[in-house]
CSV table of C-alpha atoms in Angstrom, one decimal:
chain,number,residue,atom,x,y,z
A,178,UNK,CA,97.2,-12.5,-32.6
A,179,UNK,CA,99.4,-15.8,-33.0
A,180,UNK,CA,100.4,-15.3,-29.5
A,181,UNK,CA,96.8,-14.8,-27.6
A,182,UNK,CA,95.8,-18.1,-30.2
A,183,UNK,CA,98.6,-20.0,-28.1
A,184,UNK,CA,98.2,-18.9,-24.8
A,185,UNK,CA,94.2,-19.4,-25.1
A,186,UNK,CA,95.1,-23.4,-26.0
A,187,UNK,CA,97.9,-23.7,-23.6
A,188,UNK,CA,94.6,-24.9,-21.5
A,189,UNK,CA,94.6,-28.2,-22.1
A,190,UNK,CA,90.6,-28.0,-22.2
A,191,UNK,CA,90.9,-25.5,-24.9
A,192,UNK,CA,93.7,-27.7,-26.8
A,193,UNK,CA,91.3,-30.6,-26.8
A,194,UNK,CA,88.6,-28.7,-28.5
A,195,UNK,CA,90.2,-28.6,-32.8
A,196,UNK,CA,90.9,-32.4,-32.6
A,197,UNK,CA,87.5,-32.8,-30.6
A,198,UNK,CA,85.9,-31.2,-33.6
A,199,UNK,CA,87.4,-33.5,-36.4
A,200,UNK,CA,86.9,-36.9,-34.6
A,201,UNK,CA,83.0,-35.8,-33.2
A,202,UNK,CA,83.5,-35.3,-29.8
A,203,UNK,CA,81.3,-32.0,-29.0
A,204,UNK,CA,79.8,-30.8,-27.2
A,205,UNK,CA,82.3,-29.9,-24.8
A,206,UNK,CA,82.3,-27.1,-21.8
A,207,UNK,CA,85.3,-24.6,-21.5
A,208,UNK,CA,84.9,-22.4,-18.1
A,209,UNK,CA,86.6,-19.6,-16.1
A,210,UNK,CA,87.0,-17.2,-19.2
A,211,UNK,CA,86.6,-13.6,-19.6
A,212,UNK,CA,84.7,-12.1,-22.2
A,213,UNK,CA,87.9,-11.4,-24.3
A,214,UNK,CA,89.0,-15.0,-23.8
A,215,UNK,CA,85.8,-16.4,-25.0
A,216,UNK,CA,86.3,-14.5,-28.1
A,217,UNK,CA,90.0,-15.9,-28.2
A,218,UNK,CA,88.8,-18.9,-27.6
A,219,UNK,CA,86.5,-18.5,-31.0
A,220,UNK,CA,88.9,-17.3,-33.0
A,221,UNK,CA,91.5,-19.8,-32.3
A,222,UNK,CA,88.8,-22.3,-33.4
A,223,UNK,CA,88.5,-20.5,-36.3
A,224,UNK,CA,92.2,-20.3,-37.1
A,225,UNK,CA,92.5,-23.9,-36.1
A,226,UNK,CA,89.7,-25.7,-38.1
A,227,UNK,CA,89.7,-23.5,-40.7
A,228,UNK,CA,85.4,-24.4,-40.2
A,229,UNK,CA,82.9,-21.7,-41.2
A,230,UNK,CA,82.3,-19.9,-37.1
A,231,UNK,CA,78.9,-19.6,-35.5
A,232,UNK,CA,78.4,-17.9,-32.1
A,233,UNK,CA,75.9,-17.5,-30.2
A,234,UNK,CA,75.7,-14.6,-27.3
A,235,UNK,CA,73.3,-13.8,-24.6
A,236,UNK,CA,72.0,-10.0,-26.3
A,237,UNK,CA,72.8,-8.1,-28.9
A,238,UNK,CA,75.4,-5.7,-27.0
A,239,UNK,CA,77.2,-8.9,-26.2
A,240,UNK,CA,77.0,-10.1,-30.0
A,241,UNK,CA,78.4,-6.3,-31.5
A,242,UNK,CA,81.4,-6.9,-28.6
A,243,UNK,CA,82.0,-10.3,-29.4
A,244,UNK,CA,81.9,-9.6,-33.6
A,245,UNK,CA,84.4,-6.7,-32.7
A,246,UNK,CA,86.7,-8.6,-31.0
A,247,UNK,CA,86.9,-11.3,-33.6
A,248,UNK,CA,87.3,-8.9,-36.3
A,249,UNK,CA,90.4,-7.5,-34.3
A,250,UNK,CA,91.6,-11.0,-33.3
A,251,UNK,CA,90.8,-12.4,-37.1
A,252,UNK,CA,91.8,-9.4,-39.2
A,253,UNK,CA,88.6,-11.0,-41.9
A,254,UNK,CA,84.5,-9.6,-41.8
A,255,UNK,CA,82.0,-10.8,-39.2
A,256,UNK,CA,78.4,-10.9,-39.6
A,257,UNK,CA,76.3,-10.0,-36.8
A,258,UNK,CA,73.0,-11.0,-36.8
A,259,UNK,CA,71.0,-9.0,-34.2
A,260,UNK,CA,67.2,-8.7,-32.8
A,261,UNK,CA,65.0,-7.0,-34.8
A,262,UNK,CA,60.9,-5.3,-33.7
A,263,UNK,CA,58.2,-6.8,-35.3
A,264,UNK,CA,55.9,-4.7,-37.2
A,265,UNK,CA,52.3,-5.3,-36.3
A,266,UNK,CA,50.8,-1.4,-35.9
A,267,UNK,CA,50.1,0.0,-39.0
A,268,UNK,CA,52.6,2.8,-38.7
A,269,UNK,CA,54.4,4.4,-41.7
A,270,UNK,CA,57.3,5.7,-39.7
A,271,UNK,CA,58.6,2.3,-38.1
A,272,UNK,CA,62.5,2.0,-38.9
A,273,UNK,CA,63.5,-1.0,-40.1
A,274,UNK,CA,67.2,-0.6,-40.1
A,275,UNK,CA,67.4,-3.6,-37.8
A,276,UNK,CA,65.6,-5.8,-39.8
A,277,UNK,CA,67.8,-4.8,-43.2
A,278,UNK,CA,70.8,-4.9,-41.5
A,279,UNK,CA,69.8,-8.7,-40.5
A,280,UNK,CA,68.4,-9.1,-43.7
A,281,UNK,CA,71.7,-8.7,-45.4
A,282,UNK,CA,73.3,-10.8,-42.8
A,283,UNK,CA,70.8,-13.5,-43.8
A,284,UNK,CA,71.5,-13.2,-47.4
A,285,UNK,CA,75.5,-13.7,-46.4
A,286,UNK,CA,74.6,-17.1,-44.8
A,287,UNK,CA,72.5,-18.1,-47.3
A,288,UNK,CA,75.2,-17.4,-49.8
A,289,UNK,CA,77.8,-19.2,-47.9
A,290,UNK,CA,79.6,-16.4,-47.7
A,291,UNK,CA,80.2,-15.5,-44.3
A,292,UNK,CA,83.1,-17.7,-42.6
A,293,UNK,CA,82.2,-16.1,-39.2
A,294,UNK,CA,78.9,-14.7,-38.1
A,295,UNK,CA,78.1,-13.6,-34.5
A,296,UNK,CA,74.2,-13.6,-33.1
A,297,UNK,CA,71.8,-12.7,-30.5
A,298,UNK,CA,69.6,-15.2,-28.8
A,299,UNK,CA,66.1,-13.0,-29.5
A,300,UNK,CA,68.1,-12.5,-33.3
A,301,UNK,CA,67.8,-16.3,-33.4
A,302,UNK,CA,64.7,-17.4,-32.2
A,303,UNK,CA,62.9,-14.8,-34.0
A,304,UNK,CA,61.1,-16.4,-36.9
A,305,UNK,CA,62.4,-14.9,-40.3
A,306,UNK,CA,61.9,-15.4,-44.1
A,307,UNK,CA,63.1,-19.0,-45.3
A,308,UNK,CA,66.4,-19.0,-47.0
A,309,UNK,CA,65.2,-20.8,-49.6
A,310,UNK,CA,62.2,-17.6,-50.5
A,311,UNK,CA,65.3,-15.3,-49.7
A,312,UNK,CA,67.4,-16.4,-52.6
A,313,UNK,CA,64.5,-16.3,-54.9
A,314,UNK,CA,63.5,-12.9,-54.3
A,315,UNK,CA,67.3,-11.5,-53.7
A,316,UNK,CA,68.3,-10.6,-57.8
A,317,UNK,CA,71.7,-9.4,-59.0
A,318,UNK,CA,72.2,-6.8,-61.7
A,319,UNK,CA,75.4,-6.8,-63.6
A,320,UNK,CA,77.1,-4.0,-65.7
A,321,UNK,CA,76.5,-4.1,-69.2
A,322,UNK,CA,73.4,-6.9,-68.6
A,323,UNK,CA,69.9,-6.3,-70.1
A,324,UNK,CA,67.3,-6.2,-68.0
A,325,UNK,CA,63.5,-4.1,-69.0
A,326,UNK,CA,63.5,-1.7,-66.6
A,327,UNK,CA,59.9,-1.9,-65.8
A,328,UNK,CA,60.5,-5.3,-64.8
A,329,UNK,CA,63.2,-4.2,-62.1
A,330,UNK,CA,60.7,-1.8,-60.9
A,331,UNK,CA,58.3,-4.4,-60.5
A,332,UNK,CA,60.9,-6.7,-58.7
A,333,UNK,CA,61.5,-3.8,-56.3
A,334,UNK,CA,57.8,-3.7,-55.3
A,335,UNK,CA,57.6,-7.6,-55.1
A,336,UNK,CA,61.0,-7.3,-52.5
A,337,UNK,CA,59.0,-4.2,-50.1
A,338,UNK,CA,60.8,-1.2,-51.7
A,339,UNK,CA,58.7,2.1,-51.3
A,340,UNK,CA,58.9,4.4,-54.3
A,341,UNK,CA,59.9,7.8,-53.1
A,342,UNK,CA,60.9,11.0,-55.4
A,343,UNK,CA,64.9,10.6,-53.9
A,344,UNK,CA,66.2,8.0,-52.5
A,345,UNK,CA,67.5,8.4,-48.6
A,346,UNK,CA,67.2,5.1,-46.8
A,347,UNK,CA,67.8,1.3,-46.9
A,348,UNK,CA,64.3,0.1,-48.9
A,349,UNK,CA,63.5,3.2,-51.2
A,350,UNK,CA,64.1,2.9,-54.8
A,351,UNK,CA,62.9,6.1,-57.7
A,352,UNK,CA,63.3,6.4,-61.1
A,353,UNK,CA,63.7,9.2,-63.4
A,354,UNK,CA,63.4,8.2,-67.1
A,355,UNK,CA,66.2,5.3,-67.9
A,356,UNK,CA,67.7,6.2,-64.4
A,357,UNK,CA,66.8,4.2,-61.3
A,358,UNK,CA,67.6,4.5,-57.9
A,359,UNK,CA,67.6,2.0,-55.3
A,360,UNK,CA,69.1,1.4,-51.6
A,361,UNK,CA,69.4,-2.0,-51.3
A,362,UNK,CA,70.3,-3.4,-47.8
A,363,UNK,CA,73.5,-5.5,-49.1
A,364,UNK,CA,75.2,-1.9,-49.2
A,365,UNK,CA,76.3,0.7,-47.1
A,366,UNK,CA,75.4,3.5,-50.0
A,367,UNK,CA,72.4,3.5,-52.9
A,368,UNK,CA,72.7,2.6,-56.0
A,369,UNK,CA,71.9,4.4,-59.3
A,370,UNK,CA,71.5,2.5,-62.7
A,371,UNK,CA,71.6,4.8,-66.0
A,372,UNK,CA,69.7,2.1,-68.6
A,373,UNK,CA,70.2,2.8,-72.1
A,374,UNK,CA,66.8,1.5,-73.7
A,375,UNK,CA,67.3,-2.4,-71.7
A,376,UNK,CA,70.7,-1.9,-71.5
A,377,UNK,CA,73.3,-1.2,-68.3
A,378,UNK,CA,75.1,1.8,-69.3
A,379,UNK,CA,76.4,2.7,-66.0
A,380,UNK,CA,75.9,1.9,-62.3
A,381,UNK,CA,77.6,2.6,-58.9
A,382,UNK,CA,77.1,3.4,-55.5
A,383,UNK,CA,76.1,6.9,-54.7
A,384,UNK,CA,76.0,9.8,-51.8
A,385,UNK,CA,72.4,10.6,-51.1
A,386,UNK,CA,73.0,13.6,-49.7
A,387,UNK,CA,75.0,15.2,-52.8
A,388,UNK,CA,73.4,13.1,-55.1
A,389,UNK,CA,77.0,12.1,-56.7
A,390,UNK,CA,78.2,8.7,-58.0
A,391,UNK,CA,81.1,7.3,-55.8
A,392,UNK,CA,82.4,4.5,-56.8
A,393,UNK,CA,81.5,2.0,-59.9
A,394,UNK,CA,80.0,-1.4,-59.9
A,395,UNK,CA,80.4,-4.6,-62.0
A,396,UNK,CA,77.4,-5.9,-60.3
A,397,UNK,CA,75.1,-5.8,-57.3
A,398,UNK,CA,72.7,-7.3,-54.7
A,399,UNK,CA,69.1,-6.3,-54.8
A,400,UNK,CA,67.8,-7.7,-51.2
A,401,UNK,CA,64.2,-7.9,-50.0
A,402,UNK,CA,63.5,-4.3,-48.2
A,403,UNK,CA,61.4,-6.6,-45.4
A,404,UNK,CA,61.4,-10.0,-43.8
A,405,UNK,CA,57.8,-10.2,-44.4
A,406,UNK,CA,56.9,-10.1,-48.0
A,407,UNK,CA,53.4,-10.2,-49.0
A,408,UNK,CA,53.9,-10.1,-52.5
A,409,UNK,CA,55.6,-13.5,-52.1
A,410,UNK,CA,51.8,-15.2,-50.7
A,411,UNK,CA,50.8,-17.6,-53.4
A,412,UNK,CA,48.6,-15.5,-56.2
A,413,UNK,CA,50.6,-12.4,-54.5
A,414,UNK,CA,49.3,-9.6,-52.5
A,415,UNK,CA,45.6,-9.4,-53.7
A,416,UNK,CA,45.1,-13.5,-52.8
A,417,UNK,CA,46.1,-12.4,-49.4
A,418,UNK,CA,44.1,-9.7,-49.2
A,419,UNK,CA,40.9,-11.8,-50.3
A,420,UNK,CA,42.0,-14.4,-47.5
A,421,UNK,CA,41.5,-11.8,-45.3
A,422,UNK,CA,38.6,-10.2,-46.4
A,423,UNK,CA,36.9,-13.7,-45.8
A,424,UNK,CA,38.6,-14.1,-42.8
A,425,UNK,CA,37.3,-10.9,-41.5
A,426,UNK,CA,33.4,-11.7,-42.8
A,427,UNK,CA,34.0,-15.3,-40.5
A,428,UNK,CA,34.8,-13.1,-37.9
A,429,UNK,CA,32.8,-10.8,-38.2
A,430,UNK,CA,29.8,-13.1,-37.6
A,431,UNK,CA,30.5,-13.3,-34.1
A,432,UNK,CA,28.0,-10.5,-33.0
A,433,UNK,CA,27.8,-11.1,-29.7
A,434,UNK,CA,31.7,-10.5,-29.2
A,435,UNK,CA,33.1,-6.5,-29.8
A,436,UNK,CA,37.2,-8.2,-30.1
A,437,UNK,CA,35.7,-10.0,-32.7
A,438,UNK,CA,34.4,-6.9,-34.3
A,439,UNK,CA,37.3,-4.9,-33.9
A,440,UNK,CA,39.8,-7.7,-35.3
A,441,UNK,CA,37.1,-8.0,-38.3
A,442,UNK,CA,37.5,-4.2,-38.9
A,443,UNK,CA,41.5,-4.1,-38.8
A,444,UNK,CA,41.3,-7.6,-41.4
A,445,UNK,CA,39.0,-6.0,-44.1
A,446,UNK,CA,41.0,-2.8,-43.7
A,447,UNK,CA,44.1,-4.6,-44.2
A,448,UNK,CA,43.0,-6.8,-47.2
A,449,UNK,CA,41.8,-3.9,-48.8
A,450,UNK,CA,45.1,-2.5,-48.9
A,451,UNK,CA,46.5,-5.6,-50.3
A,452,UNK,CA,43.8,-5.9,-52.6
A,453,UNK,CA,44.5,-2.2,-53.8
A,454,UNK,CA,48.2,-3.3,-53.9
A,455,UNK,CA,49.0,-0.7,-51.4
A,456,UNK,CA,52.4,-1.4,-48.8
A,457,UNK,CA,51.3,-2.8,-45.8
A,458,UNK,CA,53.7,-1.5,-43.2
A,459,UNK,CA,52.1,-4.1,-40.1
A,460,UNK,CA,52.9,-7.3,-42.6
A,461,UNK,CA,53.9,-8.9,-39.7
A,462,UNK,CA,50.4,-9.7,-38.4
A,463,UNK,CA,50.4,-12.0,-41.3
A,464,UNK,CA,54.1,-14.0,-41.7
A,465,UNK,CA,52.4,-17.3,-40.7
A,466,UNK,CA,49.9,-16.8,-43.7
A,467,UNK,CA,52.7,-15.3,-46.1
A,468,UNK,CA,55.4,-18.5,-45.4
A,469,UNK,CA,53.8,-22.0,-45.4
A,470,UNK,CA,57.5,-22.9,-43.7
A,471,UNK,CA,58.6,-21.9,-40.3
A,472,UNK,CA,62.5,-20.8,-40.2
A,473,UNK,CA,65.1,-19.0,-38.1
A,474,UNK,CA,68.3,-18.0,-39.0
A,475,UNK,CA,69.9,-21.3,-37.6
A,476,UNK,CA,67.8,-22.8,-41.2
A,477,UNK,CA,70.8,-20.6,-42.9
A,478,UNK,CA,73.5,-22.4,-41.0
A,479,UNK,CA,75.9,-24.8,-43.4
A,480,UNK,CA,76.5,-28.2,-42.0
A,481,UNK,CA,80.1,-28.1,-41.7
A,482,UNK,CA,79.5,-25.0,-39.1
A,483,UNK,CA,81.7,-25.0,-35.6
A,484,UNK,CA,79.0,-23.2,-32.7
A,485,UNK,CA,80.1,-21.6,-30.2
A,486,UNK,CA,77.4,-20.7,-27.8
A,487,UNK,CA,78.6,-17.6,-25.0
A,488,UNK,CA,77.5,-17.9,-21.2
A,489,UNK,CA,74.9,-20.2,-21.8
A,490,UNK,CA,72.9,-20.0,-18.8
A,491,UNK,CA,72.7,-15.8,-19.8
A,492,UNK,CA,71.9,-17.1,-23.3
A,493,UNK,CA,68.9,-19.3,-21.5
A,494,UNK,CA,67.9,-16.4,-18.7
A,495,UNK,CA,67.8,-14.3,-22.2
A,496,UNK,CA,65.7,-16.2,-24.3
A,497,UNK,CA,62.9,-16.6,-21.4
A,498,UNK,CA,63.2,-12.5,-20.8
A,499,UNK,CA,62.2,-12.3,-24.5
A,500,UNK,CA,60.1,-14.8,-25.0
A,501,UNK,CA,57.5,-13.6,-22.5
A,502,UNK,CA,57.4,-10.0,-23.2
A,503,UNK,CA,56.0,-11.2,-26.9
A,504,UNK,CA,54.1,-13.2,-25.7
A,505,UNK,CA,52.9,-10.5,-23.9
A,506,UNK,CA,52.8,-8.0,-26.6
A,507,UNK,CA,50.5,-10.0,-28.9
A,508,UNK,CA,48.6,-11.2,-25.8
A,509,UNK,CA,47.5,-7.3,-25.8
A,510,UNK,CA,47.1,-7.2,-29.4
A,511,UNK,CA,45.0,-9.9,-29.6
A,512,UNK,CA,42.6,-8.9,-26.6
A,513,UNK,CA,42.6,-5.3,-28.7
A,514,UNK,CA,41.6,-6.9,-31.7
A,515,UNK,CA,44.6,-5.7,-34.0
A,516,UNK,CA,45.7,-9.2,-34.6
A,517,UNK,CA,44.6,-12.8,-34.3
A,518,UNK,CA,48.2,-14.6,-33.9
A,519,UNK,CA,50.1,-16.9,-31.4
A,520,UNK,CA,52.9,-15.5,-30.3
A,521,UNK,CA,54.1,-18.9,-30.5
A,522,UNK,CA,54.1,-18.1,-34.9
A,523,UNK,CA,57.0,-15.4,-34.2
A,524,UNK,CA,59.5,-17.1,-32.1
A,525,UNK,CA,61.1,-20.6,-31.7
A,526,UNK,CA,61.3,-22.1,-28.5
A,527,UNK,CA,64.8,-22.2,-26.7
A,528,UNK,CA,64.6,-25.8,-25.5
A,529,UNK,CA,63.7,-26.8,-29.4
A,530,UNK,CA,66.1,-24.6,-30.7
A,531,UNK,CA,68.9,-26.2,-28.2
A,532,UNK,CA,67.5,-29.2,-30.2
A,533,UNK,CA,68.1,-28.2,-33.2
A,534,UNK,CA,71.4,-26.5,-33.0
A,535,UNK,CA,72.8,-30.2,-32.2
A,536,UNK,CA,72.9,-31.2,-34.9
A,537,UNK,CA,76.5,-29.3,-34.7
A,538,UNK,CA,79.9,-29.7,-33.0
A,539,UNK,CA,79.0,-27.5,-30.0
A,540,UNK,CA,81.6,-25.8,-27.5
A,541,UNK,CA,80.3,-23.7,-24.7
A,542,UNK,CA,82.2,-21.2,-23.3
A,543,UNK,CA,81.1,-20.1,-20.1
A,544,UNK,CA,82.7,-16.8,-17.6
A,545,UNK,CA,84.3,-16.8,-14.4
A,546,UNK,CA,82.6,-17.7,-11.6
């Protein structure tokens, strides 16, 4: 690993690039490398500064290559922070694996705790829950605490968990008595809590497919199940779904227009759900209603952050391939009626985000030509 460190900065671009980053000097451009020099490249930064690592790659194959290669090159954990699909058909059988596996990724950031973390361009522009609302509805649970189970059970719902009868997948939580079950997406396994009265008695991570304890726990992560949290709407999920029900009745009043109609159908349905306290699997539809702030992953970012952004004319070619298909997608919801959104709500633009991100030291590492 030493060795590949060296040879990478034997380039005198690439030996510029750690004192660059002490004295202010990025942004700077280091061309000609392959992909597995780009990611030597990163980790040598790493090594050299000793600066928490932020890169920055075209797609999320690209980012899971990159991330692997560091964690080689490295030998410590790398977050990856990929795309996710936004919910906006009521269906009960979307997976949401992507979005809780960035979810936990989030909750790494916003904890400081993740020295390197490697992302997608549409896995960055995709608007996502502030880190701010992450941290208050995240919750830890330590061994031997006290803690009314009822009101875990209520926190659950408040973070998107669905009550099911077992426990299978990331965002499920059941109870049986003083035991209760959850699958948080901080972890690779469930959990299972034995309370005794408000007591911890026991918890650890368990297989759900036997059923059996695996390993014990001093404490854990309880993460929200979704990115978009209705619960969390000021006066919680009822006060959204009486927003809506008077946004549907305003709608509704345009007679003369059947989209109209159709949009004032899907609203009323939807606010009665809320109202009934019922999930709403297409919470997307209403993110811009449910967080007053707008935020993407790069909000996470800590300020003494190195980036390093991959092939960035891919990275641009990328974000204008994603861009438009959503704003195609909603286009077609909207002219269906299932939604009345901008697509502009969901994403942030590249040229703004390229903005944004300058706020710090920049390298770019671009491939051969």
């Amino acid at each position: 690993m030493k060795l590949l460190v060296n040879q990478i900065f034997e380039n005198k671009e690439a030996a510029a690039l750690p004192g660059l980053l002490e004295s202010g000097g990025l942004p700077a451009l280091v061309s000609g490398l392959s992909a597995v020099h780009r990611a030597n490249l990163a980790a040598g930064l790493r090594l050299k500064t000793g600066a928490p690592l932020f890169v920055l790659c075209p797609d999320d194959t690209t980012a899971e290559n990159f991330a692997n290669d560091l964690r080689s090159m490295l030998g410590e954990e790398v977050t990856c922070l990929g795309m996710r699909d936004f919910t906006f058909y009521s269906t009960e059988a979307a997976s949401r694996q992507a979005e809780q596996k960035r979810l936990a990724a989030l909750f790494t950031l916003a904890e400081g705790r993740s020295a390197v973390t490697v992302a997608s361009i549409p896995g960055l522009l995709q608007r996502t829950i502030p880190p701010e609302t992450l941290r208050r509805a995240a919750f830890e649970i330590d061994a031997g605490g006290s803690y009314p189970i009822e009101d875990v059970e209520a926190a659950l719902l408040r973070c998107g968990y669905l009550r099911t009868t077992q426990v299978e997948g990331p965002g499920q939580f059941s109870r049986r008595g003083g035991i209760l079950d959850f699958f948080s997406p901080a972890y690779p396994q469930p959990v299972r809590v034995e309370f005794w009265g408000d007591d911890v008695d026991s918890m650890g991570f368990f297989d759900p497919e036997s059923q059996r304890r695996t390993q014990p726990l001093e404490s854990c992560h309880i993460l929200p199940a979704a990115e978009t949290l209705p619960p969390l709407y000021p006066g919680g999920s009822a006060a959204l779904g009486e927003k809506l029900q008077k946004l549907a009745d305003r709608t509704a009043a345009k007679k003369d227009n059947d989209t109209a109609q159709k949009l004032a159908e899907a609203l009323r349905a939807d606010g009665e759900k809320l109202c009934n306290d019922c999930v709403l699997p297409a919470a997307d539809r209403y993110m811009g209603f449910v967080y007053d702030a707008f935020a993407t992953a790069l909000d996470y970012l800590a300020p003494e952050t190195a980036v390093l952004i991959d092939q960035p004319a891919r990275c641009a070619e990328r974000a204008k391939e994603y861009t438009a298909q959503l704003r195609e997608d909603i286009a077609l919801l909207v002219r269906s009626g299932t939604m009345a959104a901008r697509a502009e709500n969901f994403y942030e633009p590249f040229s703004d985000m390229m903005r944004r991100v300058q706020a710090w030291p920049i390298v770019l590492a671009d491939g051969l030509q």
